[in-house]
mmCIF file of C-alpha atoms and ligand atoms in Angstrom:
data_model
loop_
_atom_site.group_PDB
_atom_site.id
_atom_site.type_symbol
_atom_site.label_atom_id
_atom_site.label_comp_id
_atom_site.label_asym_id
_atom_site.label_seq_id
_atom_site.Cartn_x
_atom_site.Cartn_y
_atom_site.Cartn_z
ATOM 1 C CA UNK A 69 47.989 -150.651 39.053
ATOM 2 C CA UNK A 70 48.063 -152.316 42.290
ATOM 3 C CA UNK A 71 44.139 -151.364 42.654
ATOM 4 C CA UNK A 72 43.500 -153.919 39.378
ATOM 5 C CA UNK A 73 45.542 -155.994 41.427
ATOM 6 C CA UNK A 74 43.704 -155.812 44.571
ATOM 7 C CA UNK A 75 40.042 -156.118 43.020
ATOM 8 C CA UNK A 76 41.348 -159.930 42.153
ATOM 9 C CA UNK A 77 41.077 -161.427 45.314
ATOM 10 C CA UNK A 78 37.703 -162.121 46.109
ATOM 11 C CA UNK A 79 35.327 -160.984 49.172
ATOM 12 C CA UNK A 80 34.708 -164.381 49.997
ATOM 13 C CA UNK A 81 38.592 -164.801 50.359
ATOM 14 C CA UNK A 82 38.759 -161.402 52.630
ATOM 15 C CA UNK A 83 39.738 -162.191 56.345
ATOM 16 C CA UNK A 84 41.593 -159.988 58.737
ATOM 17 C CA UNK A 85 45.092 -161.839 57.785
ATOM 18 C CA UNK A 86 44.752 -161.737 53.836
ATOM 19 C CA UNK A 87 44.132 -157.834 54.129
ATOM 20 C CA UNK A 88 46.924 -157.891 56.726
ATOM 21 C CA UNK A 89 49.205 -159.802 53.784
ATOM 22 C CA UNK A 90 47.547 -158.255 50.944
ATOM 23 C CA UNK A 91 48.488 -154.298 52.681
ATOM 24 C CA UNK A 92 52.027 -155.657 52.953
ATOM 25 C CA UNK A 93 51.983 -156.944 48.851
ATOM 26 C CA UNK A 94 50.488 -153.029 47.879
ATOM 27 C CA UNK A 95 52.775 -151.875 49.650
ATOM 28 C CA UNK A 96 55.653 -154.391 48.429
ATOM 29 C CA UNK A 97 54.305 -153.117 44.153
ATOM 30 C CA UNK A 98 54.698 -149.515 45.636
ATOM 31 C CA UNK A 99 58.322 -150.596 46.455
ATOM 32 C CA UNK A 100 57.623 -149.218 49.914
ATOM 33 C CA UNK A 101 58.352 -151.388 53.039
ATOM 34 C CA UNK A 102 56.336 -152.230 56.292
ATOM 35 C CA UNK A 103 59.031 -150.098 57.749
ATOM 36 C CA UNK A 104 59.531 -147.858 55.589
ATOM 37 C CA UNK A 105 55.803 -146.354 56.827
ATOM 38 C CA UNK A 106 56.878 -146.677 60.636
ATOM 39 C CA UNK A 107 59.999 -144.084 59.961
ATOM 40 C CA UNK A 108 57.557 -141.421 59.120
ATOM 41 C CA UNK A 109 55.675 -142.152 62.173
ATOM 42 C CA UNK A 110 58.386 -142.600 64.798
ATOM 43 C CA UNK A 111 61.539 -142.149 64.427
ATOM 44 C CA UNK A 112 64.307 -143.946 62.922
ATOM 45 C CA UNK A 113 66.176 -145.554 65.817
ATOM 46 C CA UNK A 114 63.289 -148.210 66.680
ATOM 47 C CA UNK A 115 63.892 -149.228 62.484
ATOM 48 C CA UNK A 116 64.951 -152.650 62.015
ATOM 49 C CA UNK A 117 67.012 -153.639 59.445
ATOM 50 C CA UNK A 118 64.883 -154.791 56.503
ATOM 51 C CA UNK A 119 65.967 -156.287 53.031
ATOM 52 C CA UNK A 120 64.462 -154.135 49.837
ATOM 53 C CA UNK A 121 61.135 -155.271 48.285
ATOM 54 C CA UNK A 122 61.484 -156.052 44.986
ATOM 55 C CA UNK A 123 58.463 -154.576 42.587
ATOM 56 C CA UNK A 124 57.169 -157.355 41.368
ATOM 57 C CA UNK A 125 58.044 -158.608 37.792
ATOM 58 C CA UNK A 126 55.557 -158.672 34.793
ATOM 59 C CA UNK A 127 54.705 -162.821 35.537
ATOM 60 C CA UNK A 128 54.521 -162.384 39.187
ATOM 61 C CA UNK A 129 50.670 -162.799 40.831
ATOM 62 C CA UNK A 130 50.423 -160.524 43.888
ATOM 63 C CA UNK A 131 47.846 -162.387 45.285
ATOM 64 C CA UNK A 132 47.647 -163.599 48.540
ATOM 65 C CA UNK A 133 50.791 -166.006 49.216
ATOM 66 C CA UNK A 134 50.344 -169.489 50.667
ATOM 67 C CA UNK A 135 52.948 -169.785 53.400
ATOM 68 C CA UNK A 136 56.180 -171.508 53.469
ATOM 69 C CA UNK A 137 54.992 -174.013 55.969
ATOM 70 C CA UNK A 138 51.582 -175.197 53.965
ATOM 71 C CA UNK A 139 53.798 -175.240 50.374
ATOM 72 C CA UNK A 140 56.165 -177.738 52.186
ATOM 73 C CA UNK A 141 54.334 -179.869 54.070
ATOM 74 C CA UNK A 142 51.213 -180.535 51.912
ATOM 75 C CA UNK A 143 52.022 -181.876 48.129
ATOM 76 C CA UNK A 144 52.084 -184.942 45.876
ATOM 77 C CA UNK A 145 55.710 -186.427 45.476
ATOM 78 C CA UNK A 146 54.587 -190.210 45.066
ATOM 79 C CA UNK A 147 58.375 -191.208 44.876
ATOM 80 C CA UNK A 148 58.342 -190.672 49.112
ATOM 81 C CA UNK A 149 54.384 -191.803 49.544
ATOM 82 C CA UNK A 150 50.758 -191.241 48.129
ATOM 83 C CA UNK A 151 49.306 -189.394 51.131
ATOM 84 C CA UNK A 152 50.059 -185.194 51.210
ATOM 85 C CA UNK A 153 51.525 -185.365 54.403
ATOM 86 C CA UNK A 154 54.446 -188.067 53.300
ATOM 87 C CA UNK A 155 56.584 -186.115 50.643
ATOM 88 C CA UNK A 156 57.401 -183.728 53.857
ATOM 89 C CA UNK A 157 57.895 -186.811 56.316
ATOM 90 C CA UNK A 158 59.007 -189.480 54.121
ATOM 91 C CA UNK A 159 62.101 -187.313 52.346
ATOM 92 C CA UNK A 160 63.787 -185.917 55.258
ATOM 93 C CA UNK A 161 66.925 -188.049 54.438
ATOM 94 C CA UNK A 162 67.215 -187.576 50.793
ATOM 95 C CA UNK A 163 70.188 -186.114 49.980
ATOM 96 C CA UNK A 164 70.140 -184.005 47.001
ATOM 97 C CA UNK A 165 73.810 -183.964 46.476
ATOM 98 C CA UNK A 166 75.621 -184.413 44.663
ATOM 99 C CA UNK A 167 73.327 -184.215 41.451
ATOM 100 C CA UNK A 168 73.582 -184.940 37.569
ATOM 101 C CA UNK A 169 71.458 -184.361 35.023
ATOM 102 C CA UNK A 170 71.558 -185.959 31.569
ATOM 103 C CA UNK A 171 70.892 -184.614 28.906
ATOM 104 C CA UNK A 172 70.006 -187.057 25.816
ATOM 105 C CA UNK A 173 67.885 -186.802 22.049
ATOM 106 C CA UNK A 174 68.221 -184.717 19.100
ATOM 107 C CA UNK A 175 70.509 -181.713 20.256
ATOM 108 C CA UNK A 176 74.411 -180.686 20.055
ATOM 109 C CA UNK A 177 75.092 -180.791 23.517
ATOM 110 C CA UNK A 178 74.416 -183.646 25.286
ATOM 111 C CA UNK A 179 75.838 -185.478 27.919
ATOM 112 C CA UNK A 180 76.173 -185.544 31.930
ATOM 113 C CA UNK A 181 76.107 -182.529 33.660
ATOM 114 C CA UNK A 182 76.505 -181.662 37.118
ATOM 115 C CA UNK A 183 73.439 -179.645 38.278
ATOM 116 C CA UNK A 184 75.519 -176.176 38.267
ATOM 117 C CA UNK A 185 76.791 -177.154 34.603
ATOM 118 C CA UNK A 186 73.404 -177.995 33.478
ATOM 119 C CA UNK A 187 71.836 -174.570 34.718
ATOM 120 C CA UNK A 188 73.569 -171.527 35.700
ATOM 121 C CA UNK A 189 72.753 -170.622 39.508
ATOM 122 C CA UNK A 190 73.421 -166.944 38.521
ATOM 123 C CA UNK A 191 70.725 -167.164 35.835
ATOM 124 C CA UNK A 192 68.236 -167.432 38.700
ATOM 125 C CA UNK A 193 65.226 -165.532 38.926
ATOM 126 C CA UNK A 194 62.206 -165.238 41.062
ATOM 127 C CA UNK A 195 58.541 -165.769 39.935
ATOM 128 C CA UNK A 196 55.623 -165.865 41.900
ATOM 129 C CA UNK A 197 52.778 -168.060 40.212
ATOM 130 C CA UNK A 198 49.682 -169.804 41.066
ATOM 131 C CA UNK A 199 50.091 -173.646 41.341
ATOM 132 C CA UNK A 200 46.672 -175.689 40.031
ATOM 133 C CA UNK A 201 46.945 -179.616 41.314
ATOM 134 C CA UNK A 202 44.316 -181.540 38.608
ATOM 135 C CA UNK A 203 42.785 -182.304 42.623
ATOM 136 C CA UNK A 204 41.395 -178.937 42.800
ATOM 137 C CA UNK A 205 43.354 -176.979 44.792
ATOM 138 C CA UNK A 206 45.902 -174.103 44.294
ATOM 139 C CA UNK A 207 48.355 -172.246 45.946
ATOM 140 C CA UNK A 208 50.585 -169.395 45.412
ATOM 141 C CA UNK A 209 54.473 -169.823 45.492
ATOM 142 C CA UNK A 210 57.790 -167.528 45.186
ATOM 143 C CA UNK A 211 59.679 -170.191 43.291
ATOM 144 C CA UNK A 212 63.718 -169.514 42.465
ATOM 145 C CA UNK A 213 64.610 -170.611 38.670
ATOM 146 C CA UNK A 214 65.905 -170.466 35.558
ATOM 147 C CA UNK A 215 63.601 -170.102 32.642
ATOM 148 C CA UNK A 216 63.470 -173.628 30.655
ATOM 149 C CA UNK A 217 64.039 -171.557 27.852
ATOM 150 C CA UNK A 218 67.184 -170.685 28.296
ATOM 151 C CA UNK A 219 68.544 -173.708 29.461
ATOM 152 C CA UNK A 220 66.902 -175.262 26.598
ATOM 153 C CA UNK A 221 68.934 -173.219 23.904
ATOM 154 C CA UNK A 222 72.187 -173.696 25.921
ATOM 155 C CA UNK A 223 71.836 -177.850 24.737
ATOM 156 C CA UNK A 224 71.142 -176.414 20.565
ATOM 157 C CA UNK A 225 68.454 -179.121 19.896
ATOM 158 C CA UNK A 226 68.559 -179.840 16.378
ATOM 159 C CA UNK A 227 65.218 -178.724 14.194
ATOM 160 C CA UNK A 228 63.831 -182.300 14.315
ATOM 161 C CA UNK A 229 63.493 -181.763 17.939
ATOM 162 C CA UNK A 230 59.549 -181.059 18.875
ATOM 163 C CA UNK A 231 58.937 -182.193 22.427
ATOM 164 C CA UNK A 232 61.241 -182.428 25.427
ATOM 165 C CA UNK A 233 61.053 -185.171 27.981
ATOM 166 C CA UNK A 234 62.029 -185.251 31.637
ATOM 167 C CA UNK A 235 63.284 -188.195 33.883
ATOM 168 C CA UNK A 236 63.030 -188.162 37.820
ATOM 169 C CA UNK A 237 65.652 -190.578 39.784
ATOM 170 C CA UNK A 238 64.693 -193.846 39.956
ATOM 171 C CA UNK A 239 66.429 -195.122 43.019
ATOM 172 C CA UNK A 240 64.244 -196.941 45.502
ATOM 173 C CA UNK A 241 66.894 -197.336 48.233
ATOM 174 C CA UNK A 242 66.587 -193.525 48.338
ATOM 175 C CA UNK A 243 63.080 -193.121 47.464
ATOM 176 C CA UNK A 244 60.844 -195.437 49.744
ATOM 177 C CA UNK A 245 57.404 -195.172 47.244
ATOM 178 C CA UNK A 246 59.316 -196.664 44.423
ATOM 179 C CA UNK A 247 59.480 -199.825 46.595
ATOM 180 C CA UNK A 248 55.722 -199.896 45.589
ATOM 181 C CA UNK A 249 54.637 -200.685 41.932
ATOM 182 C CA UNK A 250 52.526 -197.222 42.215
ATOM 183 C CA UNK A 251 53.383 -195.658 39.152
ATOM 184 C CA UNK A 252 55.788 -196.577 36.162
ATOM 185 C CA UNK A 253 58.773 -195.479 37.684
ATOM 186 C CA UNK A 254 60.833 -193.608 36.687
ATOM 187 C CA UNK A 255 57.989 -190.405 37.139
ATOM 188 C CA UNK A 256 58.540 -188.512 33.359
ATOM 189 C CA UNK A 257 56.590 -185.376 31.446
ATOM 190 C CA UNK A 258 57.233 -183.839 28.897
ATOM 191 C CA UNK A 259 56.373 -180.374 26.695
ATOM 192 C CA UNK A 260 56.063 -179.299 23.231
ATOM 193 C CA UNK A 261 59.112 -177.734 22.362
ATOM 194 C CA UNK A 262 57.690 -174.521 21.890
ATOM 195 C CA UNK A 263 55.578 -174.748 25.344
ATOM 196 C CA UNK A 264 58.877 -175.272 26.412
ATOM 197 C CA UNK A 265 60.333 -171.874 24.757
ATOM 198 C CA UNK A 266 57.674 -170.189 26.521
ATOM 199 C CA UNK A 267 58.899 -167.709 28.810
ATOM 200 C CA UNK A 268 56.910 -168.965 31.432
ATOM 201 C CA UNK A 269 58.372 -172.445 32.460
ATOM 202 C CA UNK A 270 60.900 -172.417 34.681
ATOM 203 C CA UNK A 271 63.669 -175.136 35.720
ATOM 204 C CA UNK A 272 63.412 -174.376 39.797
ATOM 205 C CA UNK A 273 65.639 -174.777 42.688
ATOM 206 C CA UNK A 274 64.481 -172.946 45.320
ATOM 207 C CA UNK A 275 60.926 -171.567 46.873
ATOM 208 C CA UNK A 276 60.585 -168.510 49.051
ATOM 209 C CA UNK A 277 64.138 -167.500 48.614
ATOM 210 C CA UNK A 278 65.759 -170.668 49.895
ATOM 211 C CA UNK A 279 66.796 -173.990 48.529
ATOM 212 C CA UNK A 280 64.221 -176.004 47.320
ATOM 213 C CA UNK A 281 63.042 -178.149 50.239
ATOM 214 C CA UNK A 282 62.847 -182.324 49.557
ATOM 215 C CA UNK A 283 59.125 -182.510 49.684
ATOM 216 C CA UNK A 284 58.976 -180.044 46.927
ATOM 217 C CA UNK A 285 61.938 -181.927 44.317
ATOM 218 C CA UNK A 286 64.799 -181.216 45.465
ATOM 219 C CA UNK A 287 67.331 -180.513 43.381
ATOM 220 C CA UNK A 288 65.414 -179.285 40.504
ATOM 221 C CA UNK A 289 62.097 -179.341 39.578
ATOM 222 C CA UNK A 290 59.534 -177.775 36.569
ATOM 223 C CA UNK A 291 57.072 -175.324 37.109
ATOM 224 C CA UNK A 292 54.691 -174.946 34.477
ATOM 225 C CA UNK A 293 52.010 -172.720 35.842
ATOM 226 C CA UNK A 294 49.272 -172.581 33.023
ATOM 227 C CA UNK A 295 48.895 -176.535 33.488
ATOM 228 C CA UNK A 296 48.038 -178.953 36.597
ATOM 229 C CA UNK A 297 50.601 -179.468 38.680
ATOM 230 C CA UNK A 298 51.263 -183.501 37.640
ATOM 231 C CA UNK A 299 53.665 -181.827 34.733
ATOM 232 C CA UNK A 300 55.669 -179.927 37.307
ATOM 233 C CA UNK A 301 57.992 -183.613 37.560
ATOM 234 C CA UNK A 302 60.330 -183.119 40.658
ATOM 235 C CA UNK A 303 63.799 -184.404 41.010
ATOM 236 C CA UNK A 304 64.424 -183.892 37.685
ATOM 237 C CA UNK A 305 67.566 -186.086 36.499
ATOM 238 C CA UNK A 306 67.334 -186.390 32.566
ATOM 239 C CA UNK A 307 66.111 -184.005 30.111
ATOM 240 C CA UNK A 308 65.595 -186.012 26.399
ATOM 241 C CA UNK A 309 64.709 -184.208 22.938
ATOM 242 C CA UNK A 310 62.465 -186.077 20.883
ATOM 243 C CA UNK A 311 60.778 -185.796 17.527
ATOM 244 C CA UNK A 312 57.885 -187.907 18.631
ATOM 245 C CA UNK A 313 55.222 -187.338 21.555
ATOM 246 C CA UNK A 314 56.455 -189.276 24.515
ATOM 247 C CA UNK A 315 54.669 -191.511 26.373
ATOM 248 C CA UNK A 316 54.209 -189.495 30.505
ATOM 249 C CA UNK A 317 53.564 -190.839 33.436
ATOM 250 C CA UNK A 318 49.733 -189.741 34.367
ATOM 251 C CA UNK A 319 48.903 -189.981 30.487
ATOM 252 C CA UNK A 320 50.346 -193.412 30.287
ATOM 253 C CA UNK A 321 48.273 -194.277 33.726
ATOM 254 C CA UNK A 322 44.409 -193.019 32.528
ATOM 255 C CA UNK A 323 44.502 -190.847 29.430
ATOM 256 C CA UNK A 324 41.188 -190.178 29.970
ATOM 257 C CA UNK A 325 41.735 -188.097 33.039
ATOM 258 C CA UNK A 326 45.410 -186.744 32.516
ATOM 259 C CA UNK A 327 45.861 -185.595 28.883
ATOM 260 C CA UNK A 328 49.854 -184.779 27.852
ATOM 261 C CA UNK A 329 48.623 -181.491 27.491
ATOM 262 C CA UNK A 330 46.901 -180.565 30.654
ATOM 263 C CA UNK A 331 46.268 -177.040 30.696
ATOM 264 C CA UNK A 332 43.828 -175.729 33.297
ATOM 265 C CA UNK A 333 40.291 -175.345 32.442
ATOM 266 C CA UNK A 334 37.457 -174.345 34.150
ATOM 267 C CA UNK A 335 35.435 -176.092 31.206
ATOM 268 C CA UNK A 336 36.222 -179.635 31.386
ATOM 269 C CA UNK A 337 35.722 -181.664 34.341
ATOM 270 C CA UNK A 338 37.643 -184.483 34.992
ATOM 271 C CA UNK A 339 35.849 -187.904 35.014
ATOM 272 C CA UNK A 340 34.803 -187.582 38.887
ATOM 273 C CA UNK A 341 35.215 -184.013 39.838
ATOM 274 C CA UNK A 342 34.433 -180.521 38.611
ATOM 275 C CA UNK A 343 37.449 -178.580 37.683
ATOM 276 C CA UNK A 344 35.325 -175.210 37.722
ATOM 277 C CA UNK A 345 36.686 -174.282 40.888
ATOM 278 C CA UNK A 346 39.237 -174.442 43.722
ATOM 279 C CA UNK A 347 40.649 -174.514 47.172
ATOM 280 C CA UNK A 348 43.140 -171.721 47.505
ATOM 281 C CA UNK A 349 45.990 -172.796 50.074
ATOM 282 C CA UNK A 350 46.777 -169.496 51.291
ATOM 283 C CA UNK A 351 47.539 -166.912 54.116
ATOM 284 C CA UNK A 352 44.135 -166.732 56.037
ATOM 285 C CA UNK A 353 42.219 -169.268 54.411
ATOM 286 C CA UNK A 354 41.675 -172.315 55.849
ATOM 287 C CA UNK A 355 41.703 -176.068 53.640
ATOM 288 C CA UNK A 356 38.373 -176.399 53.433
ATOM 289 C CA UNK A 357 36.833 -173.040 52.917
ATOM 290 C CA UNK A 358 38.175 -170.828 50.322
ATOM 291 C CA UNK A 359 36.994 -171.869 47.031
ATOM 292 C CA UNK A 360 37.579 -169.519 44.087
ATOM 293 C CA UNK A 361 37.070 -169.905 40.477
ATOM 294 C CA UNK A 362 39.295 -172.006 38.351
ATOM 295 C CA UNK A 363 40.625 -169.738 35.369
ATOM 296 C CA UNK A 364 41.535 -171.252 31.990
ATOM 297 C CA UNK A 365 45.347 -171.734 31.603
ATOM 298 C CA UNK A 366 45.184 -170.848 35.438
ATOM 299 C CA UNK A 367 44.632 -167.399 34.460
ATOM 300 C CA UNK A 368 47.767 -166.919 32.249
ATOM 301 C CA UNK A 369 46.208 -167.045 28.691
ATOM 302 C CA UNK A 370 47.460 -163.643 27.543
ATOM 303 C CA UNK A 371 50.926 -164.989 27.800
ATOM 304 C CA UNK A 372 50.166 -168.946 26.070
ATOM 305 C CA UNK A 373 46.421 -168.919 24.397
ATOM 306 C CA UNK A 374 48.437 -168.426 21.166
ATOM 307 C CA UNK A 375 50.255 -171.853 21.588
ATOM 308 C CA UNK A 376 46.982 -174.031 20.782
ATOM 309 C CA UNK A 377 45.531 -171.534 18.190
ATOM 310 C CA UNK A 378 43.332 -174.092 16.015
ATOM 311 C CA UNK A 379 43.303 -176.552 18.652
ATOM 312 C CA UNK A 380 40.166 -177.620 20.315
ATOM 313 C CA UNK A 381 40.945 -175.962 24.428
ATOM 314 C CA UNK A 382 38.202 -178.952 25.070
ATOM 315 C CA UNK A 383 40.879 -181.753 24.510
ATOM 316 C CA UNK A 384 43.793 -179.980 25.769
ATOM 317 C CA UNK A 385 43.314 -181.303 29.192
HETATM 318 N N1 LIG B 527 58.519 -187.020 40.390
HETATM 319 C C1 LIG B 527 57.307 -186.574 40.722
HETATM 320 N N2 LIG B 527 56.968 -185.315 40.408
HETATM 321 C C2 LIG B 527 55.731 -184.854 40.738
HETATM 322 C C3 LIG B 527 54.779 -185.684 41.383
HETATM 323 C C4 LIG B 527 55.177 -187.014 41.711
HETATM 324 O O1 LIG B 527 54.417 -187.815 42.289
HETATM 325 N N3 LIG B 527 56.443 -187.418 41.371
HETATM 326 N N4 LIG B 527 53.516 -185.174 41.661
HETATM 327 C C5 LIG B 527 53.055 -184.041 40.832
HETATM 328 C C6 LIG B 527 51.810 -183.429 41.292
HETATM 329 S S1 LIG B 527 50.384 -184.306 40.992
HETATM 330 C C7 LIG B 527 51.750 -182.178 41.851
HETATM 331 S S2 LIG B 527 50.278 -181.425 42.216
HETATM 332 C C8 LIG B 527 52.990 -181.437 42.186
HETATM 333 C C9 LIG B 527 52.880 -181.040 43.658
HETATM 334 O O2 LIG B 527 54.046 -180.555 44.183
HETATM 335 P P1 LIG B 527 54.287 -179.031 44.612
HETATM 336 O O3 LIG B 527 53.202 -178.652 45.554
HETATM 337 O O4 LIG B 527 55.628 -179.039 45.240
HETATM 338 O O5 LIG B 527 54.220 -178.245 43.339
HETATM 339 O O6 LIG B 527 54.164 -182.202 41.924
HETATM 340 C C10 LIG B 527 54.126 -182.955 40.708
HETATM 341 N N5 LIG B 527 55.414 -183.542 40.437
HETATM 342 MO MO1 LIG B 528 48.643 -182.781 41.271
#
C-alpha cells in the first residue's frame, strides 16, 4: 500500500529531506517507529521514549508534511492584515477565550453555545489533508477536528434547510484589519447542506496535535479540503441554516474569480492566473521551486465527484 503511496510524490519534489520525511511516513503506515528500527540494531537502553504512530486513517494524505513553522507563519487571515506574514504577527494578542458560537436558521437547536457545548472536544479526530489557496499554493496539514457532520446533526436542521452559513467575529478592537474597509466584514462562507454532510469537512481546533494557533483561526475554524482555501472561514462564531444560497464573502467581492462553490480544478484558470498547478509548502521544498500538478477537487474526487453529478465541474469554481 504504502508503495502506491510513495509513487505520488513526484521526482521533481525528491530532495534528501523529503526522502528523509517520506522514510519516516512508510514507516509511520507500517505502524513501525524511527525507533522502533534502532532497537534491533543496538540495544534497548539508548531507546528514547517515543509516543505510538498512528496508521494513518482512510482520508489522511501521507505525503510529504509542510512543517509546523511554515503552516503558522505563512497564511491569509485578512481580519489581522493582507500580507502572509501578518496573521502570525498581527494576532499574537487575540485571545480566543472565552468563545461562543451561535447557532441560528431553520433547525431545532439553536441558540448560544459555548465552544465545548457547540462541539464535543472528545469527538476530535485527526486528518491530514492537502490545503489548495485559489493563489496557487498548497500545503499539507495534521489538523485536530470534529467532522461538520456531526456537529451538524447535533443542531436537527429542519428539511427546508439546504445550505449552512458561517460568521467570523467582527470585533475590530480585537482584530486590527477590520479597522480597514478590506472586505465586508464580518468574513462568512457557506456549504450546501449536503457538502456539509460530507464526511470530509471538518470543524477544527487544533493543527499538528496542539491547539489551533491565532494565525490559523483560533478557536475554530473549517477545513474543506476538496475546495480553495477562502471557504476554510477562521474564527468561526455563528453557524446559520438557510433555505436560500447565501451571499459569501469572496463571491460577494468578484464572482467572477471566487464562485460559492470553489472546488479545485486544474481546468479553469482564474481570471489572471493558471490554476493547473502549484507551489507545495512542504518539508524540503523551498517557496519558489516545487511546483506540482493541481488535481481536481484537490485530488479527493472519489470521496465528493458524486455531489455535482449533472453539474457543469467548469462553473463550479
Ligand atoms: N475569517 C477569515 N477566514 C479566512 C480568511 C480570511 O481572510 N478571514 N482567508 C482564507 C484563505 S484565502 C485561506 S487560503 C485560508 C488560509 O489559512 P490556513 O493556511 O490557516 O488554512 O484561510 C481562509 N479563511
Ligand atoms: Mo486563499
Amino acid at each position: 500500500m504504502f508503495i502506491r503511496r510513495a509513487s505520488d510524490i513526484l521526482p521533481s519534489q525528491i530532495t534528501p529531506e523529503t526522502v528523509y520525511r517520506q522514510r519516516r511516513q512508510i514507516l509511520k503506515t507500517l505502524g513501525l517507529s524511527v525507533a522502533g528500527l534502532a532497537l534491533s540494531a543496538c540495544g534497548a537502553e539508548e531507546l528514547p521514549a517515543q509516543p505510538a504512530a498512528r496508521p494513518l486513517g482512510k482520508f489522511d494524505t501521507a505525503e510529504a508534511q509542510t512543517s509546523f513553522e511554515q503552516a503558522s507563519t505563512y497564511n491569509n487571515y485578512y481580519e489581522f492584515g493582507t500580507d502572509k506574514e501578518d496573521p502570525a504577527k498581527r494576532s499574537k494578542d487575540f485571545k480566543p477565550r472565552p468563545w461562543r458560537v451561535e447557532v441560528s436558521g431553520l433547525a431545532e437547536r439553536t441558540g448560544s453555545f459555548d465552544l465545548d457545548e457547540f462541539l464535543d472536544p472528545k469527538k476530535r479526530e485527526e486528518r491530514i489533508y492537502r490545503m489548495r489557496c485559489v493563489e496557487a499554493w498548497s500545503m499539507v496539514i495534521p489538523w485536530m477536528g470534529v467532522p461538520l457532520a456531526d456537529i451538524i446533526q447535533s443542531f436537527k436542521p429542519s428539511s427546508k434547510a439546504k445550505y449552512v452559513t458561517f460568521r467570523t467575529l467582527k470585533d475590530p478592537a480585537r482584530m486590527p484589519g477590520q479597522r480597514q474597509p478590506i472586505l465586508d466584514w464580518p468574513y462568512t462562507e457557506g456549504l450546501r447542506l449536503d457538502e456539509a454532510m460530507n464526511p470530509l469537512p471538518l470543524l477544527v481546533t487544533g493543527m499538528y496535535g496542539r491547539d489551533l494557533p491565532n494565525a490559523n483561526g483560533a478557536p475554530l475554524r473549517l477545513i474543506v479540503p476538496w475546495k480553495y482555501g477562502f471557504k476554510g472561514i477562521k474564527g468561526i462564531v455563528g453557524m446559520r441554516f438557510d433555505e436560500r444560497q447565501p451571499s459569501t464573502t469572496w463571491e460577494g467581492l468578484a464572482p467572477d474569480e471566487y464562485g460559492f462553490y470553489a472546488n479545485v480544478n486544474p481546468e479553469v484558470d482564474h481570471p489572471r492566473w493558471s490554476q493547473a498547478s502549484e507551489r507545495r509548502l512542504a518539508a524540503g521544498s523551498s517557496l519558489f521551486n516545487a511546483r506540482i500538478p493541481t488535481l481536481p477537487f484537490n485530488g479527493y474526487g472519489e470521496h465528493v465527484a458524486h455531489l455535482y453529478a449533472g453539474m457543469d465541474p467548469k462553473k463550479l469554481y
